[in-house]
mmCIF file of C-alpha atoms in Angstrom:
data_model
loop_
_atom_site.group_PDB
_atom_site.id
_atom_site.type_symbol
_atom_site.label_atom_id
_atom_site.label_comp_id
_atom_site.label_asym_id
_atom_site.label_seq_id
_atom_site.Cartn_x
_atom_site.Cartn_y
_atom_site.Cartn_z
ATOM 1 C CA MET A 1 68.057 104.269 176.303
ATOM 2 C CA PRO A 2 70.403 103.822 179.319
ATOM 3 C CA ARG A 3 72.504 106.978 180.136
ATOM 4 C CA LYS A 4 75.701 104.967 179.690
ATOM 5 C CA THR A 5 74.735 103.756 176.118
ATOM 6 C CA ALA A 6 73.630 107.272 175.089
ATOM 7 C CA LEU A 7 77.074 108.678 176.304
ATOM 8 C CA ASN A 8 78.897 106.024 174.305
ATOM 9 C CA THR A 9 76.842 106.804 171.173
ATOM 10 C CA LYS A 10 77.717 110.629 171.476
ATOM 11 C CA LYS A 11 81.402 109.666 172.210
ATOM 12 C CA ALA A 12 81.507 107.551 168.829
ATOM 13 C CA ASP A 13 79.833 110.251 166.936
ATOM 14 C CA TRP A 14 82.375 112.795 168.237
ATOM 15 C CA LYS A 15 85.206 110.536 167.204
ATOM 16 C CA LYS A 16 83.698 110.046 163.740
ATOM 17 C CA ASN A 17 83.219 113.745 163.237
ATOM 18 C CA LEU A 18 86.895 114.465 164.324
ATOM 19 C CA ALA A 19 88.106 111.852 161.914
ATOM 20 C CA TRP A 20 86.197 113.343 158.972
ATOM 21 C CA THR A 21 87.434 116.797 160.015
ATOM 22 C CA VAL A 22 91.034 115.703 159.949
ATOM 23 C CA VAL A 23 90.510 113.827 156.654
ATOM 24 C CA THR A 24 88.920 117.005 155.125
ATOM 25 C CA PHE A 25 91.884 119.203 156.330
ATOM 26 C CA VAL A 26 94.381 116.756 154.967
ATOM 27 C CA ILE A 27 92.745 116.637 151.542
ATOM 28 C CA LEU A 28 92.490 120.521 151.643
ATOM 29 C CA GLY A 29 96.146 120.639 152.581
ATOM 30 C CA VAL A 30 97.159 118.321 149.723
ATOM 31 C CA LEU A 31 95.100 120.315 147.357
ATOM 32 C CA PHE A 32 96.646 123.687 148.591
ATOM 33 C CA MET A 33 100.195 122.160 148.264
ATOM 34 C CA ALA A 34 99.369 120.882 144.714
ATOM 35 C CA ILE A 35 98.002 124.148 143.650
ATOM 36 C CA GLU A 36 100.938 126.177 145.042
ATOM 37 C CA ARG A 37 103.242 123.776 143.487
ATOM 38 C CA LYS A 38 101.510 124.090 140.270
ATOM 39 C CA LYS A 39 101.700 127.833 140.418
ATOM 40 C CA ASN A 40 105.400 127.773 141.146
ATOM 41 C CA ALA A 41 106.199 125.105 138.587
ATOM 42 C CA THR A 42 108.116 126.198 135.399
ATOM 43 C CA ILE A 43 106.813 125.183 131.954
ATOM 44 C CA THR A 44 108.395 122.062 130.924
ATOM 45 C CA LYS A 45 107.369 122.100 127.216
ATOM 46 C CA VAL A 46 105.600 124.295 124.827
ATOM 47 C CA GLY A 47 103.465 122.654 122.112
ATOM 48 C CA ILE A 48 101.942 124.771 119.205
ATOM 49 C CA SER A 49 99.385 123.313 116.826
ATOM 50 C CA ILE A 50 98.102 125.410 113.887
ATOM 51 C CA ARG A 51 95.153 124.148 111.854
ATOM 52 C CA GLY A 52 96.052 124.147 108.266
ATOM 53 C CA ILE A 53 94.086 125.974 105.512
ATOM 54 C CA LYS A 54 93.124 124.965 102.034
ATOM 55 C CA GLY A 55 96.196 124.626 99.870
ATOM 56 C CA GLY A 56 98.587 123.636 102.662
ATOM 57 C CA LYS A 57 100.099 127.160 103.478
ATOM 58 C CA ASN A 58 99.811 128.949 106.593
ATOM 59 C CA LEU A 59 99.224 132.709 107.410
ATOM 60 C CA ILE A 60 101.239 132.401 110.505
ATOM 61 C CA SER A 61 104.087 129.994 111.621
ATOM 62 C CA LYS A 62 104.953 128.362 114.894
ATOM 63 C CA ASN A 63 107.971 130.724 115.194
ATOM 64 C CA GLY A 64 105.587 133.659 114.543
ATOM 65 C CA ILE A 65 103.484 132.515 117.498
ATOM 66 C CA LYS A 66 106.477 132.192 119.765
ATOM 67 C CA THR A 67 107.754 135.726 118.701
ATOM 68 C CA MET A 68 104.391 137.134 119.504
ATOM 69 C CA PHE A 69 104.451 135.512 123.191
ATOM 70 C CA ARG A 70 108.092 136.726 123.565
ATOM 71 C CA ASN A 71 106.999 140.370 122.682
ATOM 72 C CA TYR A 72 103.888 140.052 124.833
ATOM 73 C CA LEU A 73 105.655 138.443 127.907
ATOM 74 C CA GLY A 74 109.157 140.050 127.456
ATOM 75 C CA TYR A 75 110.734 136.567 127.821
ATOM 76 C CA ASP A 76 110.696 133.160 126.296
ATOM 77 C CA LEU A 77 107.662 130.898 127.088
ATOM 78 C CA LYS A 78 109.959 128.086 128.320
ATOM 79 C CA GLU A 79 111.319 130.300 131.012
ATOM 80 C CA SER A 80 107.768 130.984 132.325
ATOM 81 C CA SER A 81 106.264 129.817 135.594
ATOM 82 C CA ILE A 82 102.642 128.907 135.578
ATOM 83 C CA ARG A 83 101.900 131.641 138.189
ATOM 84 C CA ASP A 84 103.013 134.381 135.673
ATOM 85 C CA LEU A 85 100.790 133.114 132.906
ATOM 86 C CA ASN A 86 97.192 134.346 132.515
ATOM 87 C CA LEU A 87 95.812 131.913 129.973
ATOM 88 C CA MET A 88 92.716 133.902 129.223
ATOM 89 C CA ASP A 89 94.701 137.073 128.532
ATOM 90 C CA MET A 90 97.074 134.890 126.213
ATOM 91 C CA GLU A 91 93.990 133.685 124.097
ATOM 92 C CA MET A 92 92.757 137.279 123.813
ATOM 93 C CA MET A 93 96.123 138.411 122.664
ATOM 94 C CA LEU A 94 96.240 135.751 119.994
ATOM 95 C CA GLU A 95 92.672 136.403 118.847
ATOM 96 C CA ALA A 96 93.456 140.175 118.353
ATOM 97 C CA ASP A 97 95.685 139.130 115.476
ATOM 98 C CA ASP A 98 93.621 139.424 112.118
ATOM 99 C CA ARG A 99 95.070 136.035 110.957
ATOM 100 C CA ILE A 100 93.755 134.032 113.913
ATOM 101 C CA LYS A 101 90.118 133.115 114.185
ATOM 102 C CA GLU A 102 90.190 131.187 117.419
ATOM 103 C CA ALA A 103 92.922 130.392 119.999
ATOM 104 C CA GLU A 104 93.071 127.963 122.939
ATOM 105 C CA VAL A 105 95.819 127.984 125.556
ATOM 106 C CA PHE A 106 96.036 125.410 128.503
ATOM 107 C CA VAL A 107 98.497 123.723 130.777
ATOM 108 C CA ASP A 108 98.212 120.038 131.286
ATOM 109 C CA ASN A 109 99.006 117.948 134.519
ATOM 110 C CA LYS A 110 102.686 117.668 133.438
ATOM 111 C CA ASP A 111 103.163 121.368 133.344
ATOM 112 C CA ARG A 112 103.207 121.406 129.458
ATOM 113 C CA LEU A 113 101.789 124.562 127.844
ATOM 114 C CA TYR A 114 99.744 123.757 124.588
ATOM 115 C CA ILE A 115 98.648 126.612 122.186
ATOM 116 C CA ALA A 116 96.045 125.557 119.516
ATOM 117 C CA ILE A 117 95.376 128.028 116.645
ATOM 118 C CA GLN A 118 92.696 128.092 114.081
ATOM 119 C CA GLN A 119 93.549 130.452 111.321
ATOM 120 C CA ARG A 120 91.244 132.451 109.278
ATOM 121 C CA GLU A 121 90.445 130.899 105.771
ATOM 122 C CA PRO A 122 91.391 133.470 102.884
ATOM 123 C CA ILE A 123 89.170 132.970 99.885
ATOM 124 C CA VAL A 124 90.549 135.829 97.734
ATOM 125 C CA ARG A 125 93.363 138.309 97.562
ATOM 126 C CA VAL A 126 92.160 141.809 96.738
ATOM 127 C CA PHE A 127 94.079 144.619 95.069
ATOM 128 C CA SER A 128 91.915 147.727 95.454
ATOM 129 C CA LYS A 129 91.744 150.665 93.134
ATOM 130 C CA ASN A 130 94.175 152.602 95.456
ATOM 131 C CA LYS A 131 96.580 149.635 95.241
ATOM 132 C CA THR A 132 96.238 148.300 98.770
ATOM 133 C CA SER A 133 96.437 144.671 99.053
ATOM 134 C CA TYR A 134 94.893 142.178 101.669
ATOM 135 C CA TYR A 135 92.946 138.883 101.819
ATOM 136 C CA LEU A 136 89.225 138.388 102.593
ATOM 137 C CA ASP A 137 88.335 135.367 104.609
ATOM 138 C CA SER A 138 85.066 133.228 104.334
ATOM 139 C CA ASP A 139 83.345 135.657 106.787
ATOM 140 C CA GLY A 140 84.418 138.737 104.944
ATOM 141 C CA ILE A 141 87.012 139.832 107.410
ATOM 142 C CA GLU A 142 90.098 141.634 106.152
ATOM 143 C CA ILE A 143 93.488 139.741 106.613
ATOM 144 C CA PRO A 144 96.737 141.797 106.096
ATOM 145 C CA ALA A 145 98.846 140.366 103.432
ATOM 146 C CA TYR A 146 102.020 139.924 105.404
ATOM 147 C CA LYS A 147 105.357 139.431 103.490
ATOM 148 C CA GLY A 148 106.002 135.693 103.130
ATOM 149 C CA SER A 149 102.549 134.580 103.697
ATOM 150 C CA THR A 150 101.391 134.027 100.071
ATOM 151 C CA ILE A 151 98.318 131.975 99.806
ATOM 152 C CA ARG A 152 97.064 130.270 96.645
ATOM 153 C CA VAL A 153 93.470 131.935 96.185
ATOM 154 C CA PRO A 154 92.086 133.953 93.321
ATOM 155 C CA VAL A 155 93.299 137.412 92.903
ATOM 156 C CA ALA A 156 90.580 140.306 92.653
ATOM 157 C CA SER A 157 91.781 143.392 90.906
ATOM 158 C CA GLY A 158 90.269 146.376 88.959
ATOM 159 C CA ASN A 159 87.826 148.974 90.154
ATOM 160 C CA ILE A 160 87.246 147.669 93.616
ATOM 161 C CA ASP A 161 85.805 149.941 96.281
ATOM 162 C CA GLU A 162 87.724 150.019 99.591
ATOM 163 C CA TYR A 163 87.215 147.553 102.487
ATOM 164 C CA VAL A 164 84.986 149.042 105.211
ATOM 165 C CA PRO A 165 84.373 146.791 108.424
ATOM 166 C CA GLY A 166 80.911 145.453 108.170
ATOM 167 C CA PHE A 167 80.761 145.990 104.342
ATOM 168 C CA LEU A 168 78.649 142.755 103.873
ATOM 169 C CA GLU A 169 75.870 144.286 105.978
ATOM 170 C CA SER A 170 76.006 147.832 104.647
ATOM 171 C CA LYS A 171 72.991 149.021 102.719
ATOM 172 C CA LYS A 172 75.324 151.282 100.893
ATOM 173 C CA LYS A 173 76.432 149.665 97.553
ATOM 174 C CA ASN A 174 79.972 148.639 97.542
ATOM 175 C CA ASN A 175 81.310 146.351 94.706
ATOM 176 C CA LEU A 176 83.582 144.609 97.192
ATOM 177 C CA GLN A 177 80.269 142.653 98.178
ATOM 178 C CA ASP A 178 80.067 141.350 94.586
ATOM 179 C CA VAL A 179 83.806 140.281 94.602
ATOM 180 C CA PHE A 180 83.126 138.475 97.936
ATOM 181 C CA ALA A 181 80.113 136.747 96.557
ATOM 182 C CA VAL A 182 81.947 135.407 93.623
ATOM 183 C CA ALA A 183 85.125 134.495 95.484
ATOM 184 C CA LYS A 184 82.997 132.510 98.114
ATOM 185 C CA TYR A 185 81.170 130.587 95.419
ATOM 186 C CA VAL A 186 84.331 129.827 93.639
ATOM 187 C CA HIS A 187 85.977 128.753 96.922
ATOM 188 C CA GLN A 188 83.139 126.326 97.654
ATOM 189 C CA ASP A 189 83.113 124.707 94.161
ATOM 190 C CA GLU A 190 85.929 122.230 93.444
ATOM 191 C CA PHE A 191 85.808 122.745 89.688
ATOM 192 C CA LEU A 192 85.691 126.457 89.911
ATOM 193 C CA THR A 193 88.567 126.542 92.395
ATOM 194 C CA ALA A 194 90.582 124.599 89.962
ATOM 195 C CA LEU A 195 89.599 126.795 86.961
ATOM 196 C CA ILE A 196 89.455 130.518 88.197
ATOM 197 C CA GLU A 197 92.639 132.615 88.866
ATOM 198 C CA GLN A 198 91.540 136.045 88.767
ATOM 199 C CA ILE A 199 88.437 138.123 89.309
ATOM 200 C CA ASP A 200 88.559 141.363 87.456
ATOM 201 C CA VAL A 201 86.172 144.342 88.068
ATOM 202 C CA GLN A 202 85.618 146.711 85.027
ATOM 203 C CA ASP A 203 84.948 150.353 85.378
ATOM 204 C CA ASP A 204 81.234 149.748 84.606
ATOM 205 C CA GLY A 205 80.862 147.053 87.279
ATOM 206 C CA GLU A 206 81.063 144.065 84.997
ATOM 207 C CA ILE A 207 82.992 141.205 86.275
ATOM 208 C CA ILE A 208 85.443 139.141 84.124
ATOM 209 C CA LEU A 209 87.023 135.896 85.275
ATOM 210 C CA VAL A 210 90.359 134.835 84.102
ATOM 211 C CA PRO A 211 91.042 130.978 84.130
ATOM 212 C CA LYS A 212 94.303 129.437 85.016
ATOM 213 C CA VAL A 213 94.397 127.523 81.689
ATOM 214 C CA GLY A 214 93.964 129.004 78.230
ATOM 215 C CA ARG A 215 93.649 132.606 77.147
ATOM 216 C CA GLN A 216 89.811 132.947 76.998
ATOM 217 C CA LYS A 217 88.220 135.150 79.610
ATOM 218 C CA LEU A 218 84.805 134.579 81.227
ATOM 219 C CA ALA A 219 82.420 137.597 81.353
ATOM 220 C CA ILE A 220 79.653 136.981 83.996
ATOM 221 C CA GLY A 221 78.373 140.504 83.884
ATOM 222 C CA LYS A 222 77.160 142.381 87.040
ATOM 223 C CA ILE A 223 76.500 140.595 90.257
ATOM 224 C CA ASN A 224 73.790 141.299 92.735
ATOM 225 C CA ILE A 225 74.591 140.035 96.220
ATOM 226 C CA ASN A 226 70.874 139.789 96.946
ATOM 227 C CA GLU A 227 70.099 137.628 93.961
ATOM 228 C CA GLU A 228 72.301 134.558 94.756
ATOM 229 C CA GLU A 229 70.184 132.190 92.677
ATOM 230 C CA GLU A 230 70.832 134.260 89.653
ATOM 231 C CA MET A 231 74.619 134.061 90.226
ATOM 232 C CA ILE A 232 74.550 130.382 90.762
ATOM 233 C CA ASN A 233 72.604 129.923 87.447
ATOM 234 C CA ARG A 234 75.225 131.748 85.665
ATOM 235 C CA PHE A 235 78.019 129.710 87.123
ATOM 236 C CA ASP A 236 76.125 126.422 86.472
ATOM 237 C CA LEU A 237 75.605 127.506 82.758
ATOM 238 C CA MET A 238 79.402 128.339 82.550
ATOM 239 C CA LYS A 239 80.566 125.117 83.984
ATOM 240 C CA GLN A 240 78.064 123.254 81.743
ATOM 241 C CA MET A 241 79.558 124.940 78.690
ATOM 242 C CA TYR A 242 83.101 124.248 79.860
ATOM 243 C CA LYS A 243 82.365 120.592 80.423
ATOM 244 C CA GLU A 244 80.161 119.949 77.391
ATOM 245 C CA GLY A 245 80.126 122.809 74.823
ATOM 246 C CA MET A 246 83.761 123.438 74.608
ATOM 247 C CA LYS A 247 84.850 119.919 73.761
ATOM 248 C CA HIS A 248 82.631 120.375 70.548
ATOM 249 C CA VAL A 249 83.548 123.897 69.638
ATOM 250 C CA GLY A 250 86.972 124.135 71.027
ATOM 251 C CA TRP A 251 88.049 126.960 73.532
ATOM 252 C CA ARG A 252 91.093 128.061 71.491
ATOM 253 C CA LYS A 253 88.852 129.670 68.908
ATOM 254 C CA TYR A 254 87.548 132.315 71.393
ATOM 255 C CA GLU A 255 88.937 135.023 73.558
ATOM 256 C CA MET A 256 85.869 135.777 75.601
ATOM 257 C CA LEU A 257 82.996 133.475 76.868
ATOM 258 C CA THR A 258 80.023 135.639 77.966
ATOM 259 C CA VAL A 259 77.438 134.495 80.249
ATOM 260 C CA LYS A 260 74.587 136.919 80.701
ATOM 261 C CA TYR A 261 70.921 137.193 81.763
ATOM 262 C CA ASP A 262 68.398 137.744 79.114
ATOM 263 C CA ILE A 263 65.980 140.135 80.789
ATOM 264 C CA LYS A 264 63.493 140.100 77.995
ATOM 265 C CA ASN A 265 63.028 136.381 77.890
ATOM 266 C CA GLU A 266 63.746 135.865 81.603
ATOM 267 C CA ASP A 267 66.337 133.372 80.753
ATOM 268 C CA TYR A 268 70.081 132.734 80.706
ATOM 269 C CA SER A 269 72.086 132.502 77.575
ATOM 270 C CA ALA A 270 75.682 132.173 76.906
ATOM 271 C CA ILE A 271 77.717 133.183 73.676
ATOM 272 C CA TRP A 272 81.374 133.201 72.638
ATOM 273 C CA ALA A 273 81.489 136.740 72.060
ATOM 274 C CA THR A 274 85.071 137.452 70.640
ATOM 275 C CA LYS A 275 86.698 135.116 68.162
ATOM 276 C CA LYS A 276 90.572 135.176 67.978
ATOM 277 C CA GLU A 277 92.005 136.639 64.974
#
């Protein structure tokens, strides 16, 4: 290659590299300016969405979320600059609330702050033997019963042991495990959800269910959380009797429907134990 041609080629490559360097710096400069503008920008709008729970009521309100942030930040969210907001810390603050299962906080390209809340799903309200009151969610997590946050779920009462974190995995017997097992099964069954209003634990550990309609009670005996199939069989029998047997006999004649396990014959049986006077 002639010397002159080689020099021209090197010169062209140098110009090309210089051009790409300039373009790169321009892009980086624009990005830096955009990031700085974003940091210094003020939130233009706050959007809060709360995923509803069964029954249509919420454990927490949008105003409640705003109050939580006002207490956390010391000022209103609409007065915040993006620079001052640590989105991860905000999510952790929300998820520290027992009513909130999951939270997502983000800012869009128009400087709007969005907060998405997934609430815990209460399946039963427990009144323990020492008169404390709280909800249990579908994971067995305790949810405080805040004033004004009444959720339509069955009520559990009677001789119920105290809530202990991790009670479901505990090898130590706790009849709250039985209450949870019954409440969860009822919550997942449309017929039973419409039927059952109360779960009452007797002093001997027997469980009696109180329906929303009618005066007769439903005695299902003791529940073994490790024998799920046995519990399901009792409920299936009870539903069958409600749907088929009661229309022939008439539920107004009886105060108690007992569903029990016949150990001797290894079978389930059901009887109307107590007639009305």
